Amino acid sequence: MANSGASRQVLEDELRLVLEQKAAIEARLTQLQSAPGRQAGALAVKTGAGKRPPNVPSKTHVPPTKKQKVDDRQRRFASLWNQMSTVLKQIMKQRDAAHFSQPVDIEKLKVPDYYKIVKVPMDLGTVKQNLEHRPEKGQPRKYDTPAEFCRDVRQVWANCRMYNPEGHQVRGMGDRLSDAWEKKWLSSQIEEKWEALKREEKEDELGPAIVPHRLKEMSAELQELNGKVAAGAPPPGGGGPP
């Protein structure tokens, strides 16, 4: 069993190295694509094709236990839930957000047909309440994933567009808040981080069998990225027009 654990650690170290190389090459490719007129320097990242990286773990290296990995992952999941709460609060603090922070009062707003048109009512206050997690008070979070949370926020803007025609004051408010939401949600990368954690969780559940597969998969992506960098790099001494 000790040999099996050491072998897995070697594979994991190699996979980690490949992932680091992949990230570096992606950054280089982005640099080339964003500045095509600049002279390309030599590719700083070596793929190490045909060479085995120095991946023998040191004698002092102690891999984390399964419990330590689970605890660390749970902390990162909790951090993402906190990020969702932060993004929502930022939207609710914006001008005009008060119009969307509680259920529509059809009598106060004199819109008796609202719930006949809007079949899935939603507001930011309800989203905030659904996001809160207080199991000790019998109030567990009502969302299982960031996608479910985001879906409800988008429902608020969809309802606004459904009931209010273009040119209406409330429609303008909703459209501006919708744009602000999409920008904040995209820049947060919460869904991407969540999916990465779920993949990590699945790999730990599958055990050593998944590591060689991921290593092969990442190596193929690494080679493809290197090809793109080579194809996108200007010839040595080249550059844009004077």
CSV table of C-alpha atoms in Angstrom, one decimal:
chain,number,residue,atom,x,y,z
A,1,MET,CA,0.0,0.0,0.0
A,2,ALA,CA,2.9,2.3,0.7
A,3,ASN,CA,4.3,1.8,-2.9
A,4,SER,CA,0.8,2.5,-4.3
A,5,GLY,CA,0.6,5.8,-2.3
A,6,ALA,CA,4.1,6.8,-3.5
A,7,SER,CA,3.3,6.0,-7.1
A,8,ARG,CA,0.1,8.1,-6.9
A,9,GLN,CA,2.1,11.0,-5.4
A,10,VAL,CA,4.6,10.9,-8.3
A,11,LEU,CA,1.7,11.0,-10.8
A,12,GLU,CA,0.1,13.9,-9.0
A,13,ASP,CA,3.3,15.8,-8.9
A,14,GLU,CA,3.7,15.3,-12.6
A,15,LEU,CA,0.2,16.3,-13.3
A,16,ARG,CA,0.7,19.5,-11.2
A,17,LEU,CA,3.7,20.3,-13.3
A,18,VAL,CA,1.8,19.9,-16.5
A,19,LEU,CA,-1.0,22.1,-15.3
A,20,GLU,CA,1.6,24.8,-14.4
A,21,GLN,CA,3.1,24.6,-17.8
A,22,LYS,CA,-0.3,24.7,-19.4
A,23,ALA,CA,-1.2,27.9,-17.5
A,24,ALA,CA,2.0,29.5,-18.4
A,25,ILE,CA,1.5,28.7,-22.1
A,26,GLU,CA,-2.0,30.0,-22.0
A,27,ALA,CA,-0.8,33.3,-20.6
A,28,ARG,CA,1.9,33.5,-23.4
A,29,LEU,CA,-0.8,32.8,-26.0
A,30,THR,CA,-3.0,35.5,-24.6
A,31,GLN,CA,-0.1,37.9,-24.8
A,32,LEU,CA,0.6,37.1,-28.4
A,33,GLN,CA,-3.0,37.4,-29.3
A,34,SER,CA,-3.4,40.8,-27.6
A,35,ALA,CA,-0.2,42.3,-29.1
A,36,PRO,CA,0.2,40.7,-32.5
A,37,GLY,CA,2.5,43.6,-33.7
A,38,ARG,CA,5.1,43.0,-31.0
A,39,GLN,CA,8.2,41.0,-31.6
A,40,ALA,CA,7.8,37.6,-30.1
A,41,GLY,CA,10.6,36.5,-27.8
A,42,ALA,CA,11.6,32.9,-27.4
A,43,LEU,CA,9.0,30.8,-25.8
A,44,ALA,CA,9.8,30.8,-22.1
A,45,VAL,CA,8.0,27.6,-21.3
A,46,LYS,CA,9.6,24.3,-22.2
A,47,THR,CA,7.3,21.3,-22.6
A,48,GLY,CA,9.9,18.8,-21.6
A,49,ALA,CA,8.7,16.4,-24.3
A,50,GLY,CA,10.5,13.1,-23.9
A,51,LYS,CA,11.9,14.1,-20.6
A,52,ARG,CA,10.7,13.0,-17.2
A,53,PRO,CA,10.5,15.9,-14.8
A,54,PRO,CA,12.3,15.7,-11.5
A,55,ASN,CA,9.2,14.6,-9.7
A,56,VAL,CA,10.5,12.3,-7.0
A,57,PRO,CA,9.0,13.6,-3.8
A,58,SER,CA,11.4,14.6,-1.0
A,59,LYS,CA,11.7,12.5,2.0
A,60,THR,CA,10.1,15.3,4.1
A,61,HIS,CA,7.1,15.6,1.9
A,62,VAL,CA,3.9,14.3,3.6
A,63,PRO,CA,0.9,14.2,1.3
A,64,PRO,CA,-2.3,15.5,2.9
A,65,THR,CA,-4.7,13.0,4.3
A,66,LYS,CA,-8.1,12.4,2.8
A,67,LYS,CA,-9.7,14.3,5.7
A,68,GLN,CA,-7.4,17.3,5.2
A,69,LYS,CA,-8.3,17.4,1.5
A,70,VAL,CA,-12.0,17.3,2.2
A,71,ASP,CA,-11.7,20.0,4.9
A,72,ASP,CA,-9.7,22.2,2.6
A,73,ARG,CA,-12.2,21.8,-0.2
A,74,GLN,CA,-15.1,22.5,2.0
A,75,ARG,CA,-13.4,25.8,3.1
A,76,ARG,CA,-13.0,26.7,-0.6
A,77,PHE,CA,-16.7,25.9,-1.3
A,78,ALA,CA,-17.7,28.1,1.7
A,79,SER,CA,-15.5,30.9,0.3
A,80,LEU,CA,-17.4,30.7,-3.0
A,81,TRP,CA,-20.8,31.0,-1.2
A,82,ASN,CA,-19.4,34.1,0.5
A,83,GLN,CA,-18.4,35.5,-2.8
A,84,MET,CA,-21.9,35.0,-4.1
A,85,SER,CA,-23.3,36.9,-1.2
A,86,THR,CA,-20.8,39.7,-1.7
A,87,VAL,CA,-21.7,40.1,-5.4
A,88,LEU,CA,-25.4,40.2,-4.6
A,89,LYS,CA,-24.9,42.8,-1.9
A,90,GLN,CA,-22.9,44.9,-4.4
A,91,ILE,CA,-25.9,44.8,-6.8
A,92,MET,CA,-28.4,45.6,-4.1
A,93,LYS,CA,-26.5,48.7,-3.1
A,94,GLN,CA,-26.7,50.2,-6.6
A,95,ARG,CA,-29.1,52.9,-7.5
A,96,ASP,CA,-32.6,51.7,-8.4
A,97,ALA,CA,-31.9,48.3,-6.8
A,98,ALA,CA,-34.6,49.0,-4.2
A,99,HIS,CA,-37.3,48.6,-6.8
A,100,PHE,CA,-36.2,45.0,-7.2
A,101,SER,CA,-35.4,44.1,-3.6
A,102,GLN,CA,-38.8,42.9,-2.4
A,103,PRO,CA,-41.9,41.1,-4.0
A,104,VAL,CA,-44.1,43.3,-6.2
A,105,ASP,CA,-46.9,44.8,-4.2
A,106,ILE,CA,-49.7,44.9,-6.8
A,107,GLU,CA,-51.9,47.1,-4.8
A,108,LYS,CA,-49.3,49.7,-3.8
A,109,LEU,CA,-47.9,49.8,-7.3
A,110,LYS,CA,-51.3,49.6,-9.0
A,111,VAL,CA,-50.4,46.7,-11.2
A,112,PRO,CA,-53.3,44.2,-10.7
A,113,ASP,CA,-52.3,42.1,-13.7
A,114,TYR,CA,-48.7,41.6,-12.7
A,115,TYR,CA,-49.0,38.1,-11.4
A,116,LYS,CA,-51.1,37.1,-14.4
A,117,ILE,CA,-48.3,38.0,-16.7
A,118,VAL,CA,-45.3,37.1,-14.5
A,119,LYS,CA,-45.6,33.4,-13.7
A,120,VAL,CA,-42.2,33.0,-11.9
A,121,PRO,CA,-42.0,36.0,-9.5
A,122,MET,CA,-38.6,36.7,-8.0
A,123,ASP,CA,-36.8,39.6,-6.3
A,124,LEU,CA,-33.4,40.3,-4.9
A,125,GLY,CA,-34.5,40.1,-1.3
A,126,THR,CA,-35.9,36.6,-1.8
A,127,VAL,CA,-32.6,35.6,-3.5
A,128,LYS,CA,-30.6,36.9,-0.5
A,129,GLN,CA,-32.8,35.0,1.9
A,130,ASN,CA,-32.5,31.8,-0.2
A,131,LEU,CA,-28.7,32.2,-0.2
A,132,GLU,CA,-28.4,32.5,3.6
A,133,HIS,CA,-27.3,29.4,5.4
A,134,ARG,CA,-28.3,29.1,9.0
A,135,PRO,CA,-28.9,25.4,9.8
A,136,GLU,CA,-28.8,26.1,13.5
A,137,LYS,CA,-32.0,28.1,13.0
A,138,GLY,CA,-33.6,25.7,10.7
A,139,GLN,CA,-32.8,27.8,7.6
A,140,PRO,CA,-30.6,25.8,5.3
A,141,ARG,CA,-29.4,27.4,2.0
A,142,LYS,CA,-31.9,26.8,-0.8
A,143,TYR,CA,-29.4,26.7,-3.5
A,144,ASP,CA,-27.1,23.7,-4.3
A,145,THR,CA,-24.9,25.4,-7.0
A,146,PRO,CA,-23.9,28.9,-8.1
A,147,ALA,CA,-25.9,28.2,-11.3
A,148,GLU,CA,-29.1,28.0,-9.3
A,149,PHE,CA,-28.4,31.2,-7.5
A,150,CYS,CA,-27.5,33.0,-10.8
A,151,ARG,CA,-30.7,31.7,-12.4
A,152,ASP,CA,-32.8,33.4,-9.7
A,153,VAL,CA,-31.0,36.7,-10.1
A,154,ARG,CA,-31.5,36.6,-13.8
A,155,GLN,CA,-35.2,35.8,-13.3
A,156,VAL,CA,-35.6,39.2,-11.6
A,157,TRP,CA,-34.4,41.0,-14.8
A,158,ALA,CA,-36.3,38.7,-17.1
A,159,ASN,CA,-39.5,39.5,-15.2
A,160,CYS,CA,-38.8,43.2,-15.5
A,161,ARG,CA,-38.4,42.8,-19.3
A,162,MET,CA,-41.6,40.7,-19.5
A,163,TYR,CA,-43.9,43.2,-17.8
A,164,ASN,CA,-42.4,46.5,-18.7
A,165,PRO,CA,-42.0,47.6,-22.3
A,166,GLU,CA,-38.9,49.2,-23.7
A,167,GLY,CA,-38.8,52.9,-22.9
A,168,HIS,CA,-40.5,52.4,-19.5
A,169,GLN,CA,-38.6,53.9,-16.6
A,170,VAL,CA,-38.6,50.6,-14.6
A,171,ARG,CA,-37.5,48.7,-17.7
A,172,GLY,CA,-34.5,51.0,-18.0
A,173,MET,CA,-33.6,50.4,-14.3
A,174,GLY,CA,-33.8,46.7,-14.7
A,175,ASP,CA,-31.7,46.6,-17.9
A,176,ARG,CA,-29.0,48.7,-16.3
A,177,LEU,CA,-28.9,46.5,-13.2
A,178,SER,CA,-28.9,43.4,-15.4
A,179,ASP,CA,-25.9,44.6,-17.3
A,180,ALA,CA,-24.1,45.4,-14.0
A,181,TRP,CA,-24.9,41.9,-12.7
A,182,GLU,CA,-23.6,40.1,-15.7
A,183,LYS,CA,-20.3,42.0,-15.6
A,184,LYS,CA,-19.8,41.3,-11.9
A,185,TRP,CA,-20.8,37.7,-12.2
A,186,LEU,CA,-18.5,37.1,-15.2
A,187,SER,CA,-15.5,38.7,-13.6
A,188,SER,CA,-16.0,36.8,-10.3
A,189,GLN,CA,-15.5,33.4,-12.2
A,190,ILE,CA,-17.4,31.8,-9.4
A,191,GLU,CA,-19.0,29.1,-11.6
A,192,GLU,CA,-15.6,28.2,-13.1
A,193,LYS,CA,-14.0,27.9,-9.7
A,194,TRP,CA,-17.0,25.8,-8.5
A,195,GLU,CA,-16.6,23.4,-11.5
A,196,ALA,CA,-12.8,23.1,-10.8
A,197,LEU,CA,-13.6,22.1,-7.2
A,198,LYS,CA,-16.2,19.6,-8.3
A,199,ARG,CA,-13.7,18.0,-10.7
A,200,GLU,CA,-11.1,17.8,-7.9
A,201,GLU,CA,-13.7,16.2,-5.6
A,202,LYS,CA,-14.6,13.6,-8.3
A,203,GLU,CA,-10.9,12.8,-8.9
A,204,ASP,CA,-10.3,12.2,-5.2
A,205,GLU,CA,-13.4,9.9,-5.1
A,206,LEU,CA,-12.1,7.9,-8.1
A,207,GLY,CA,-8.7,7.6,-6.6
A,208,PRO,CA,-5.4,6.8,-8.4
A,209,ALA,CA,-7.2,5.5,-11.5
A,210,ILE,CA,-8.1,9.0,-12.7
A,211,VAL,CA,-4.6,10.6,-12.3
A,212,PRO,CA,-3.0,9.0,-15.4
A,213,HIS,CA,-6.0,9.9,-17.5
A,214,ARG,CA,-5.9,13.5,-16.4
A,215,LEU,CA,-2.1,13.6,-17.0
A,216,LYS,CA,-2.6,12.3,-20.6
A,217,GLU,CA,-5.4,14.8,-21.1
A,218,MET,CA,-3.4,17.7,-19.9
A,219,SER,CA,-0.3,16.7,-21.9
A,220,ALA,CA,-2.4,16.7,-25.1
A,221,GLU,CA,-3.8,20.1,-24.3
A,222,LEU,CA,-0.2,21.3,-23.5
A,223,GLN,CA,1.0,20.2,-26.9
A,224,GLU,CA,-2.0,21.9,-28.6
A,225,LEU,CA,-1.3,25.1,-26.8
A,226,ASN,CA,2.4,25.0,-27.8
A,227,GLY,CA,1.3,24.6,-31.4
A,228,LYS,CA,-0.9,27.6,-31.2
A,229,VAL,CA,1.9,29.7,-29.7
A,230,ALA,CA,4.3,28.6,-32.4
A,231,ALA,CA,1.8,29.4,-35.1
A,232,GLY,CA,0.9,32.8,-33.6
A,233,ALA,CA,4.4,34.0,-33.0
A,234,PRO,CA,6.0,36.3,-35.6
A,235,PRO,CA,9.4,35.1,-37.0
A,236,PRO,CA,12.5,36.1,-35.1
A,237,GLY,CA,13.4,39.7,-35.8
A,238,GLY,CA,9.9,40.4,-37.2
A,239,GLY,CA,7.4,42.8,-35.9
A,240,GLY,CA,4.6,45.2,-36.9
A,241,PRO,CA,4.8,47.9,-39.5
A,242,PRO,CA,7.1,50.8,-38.7
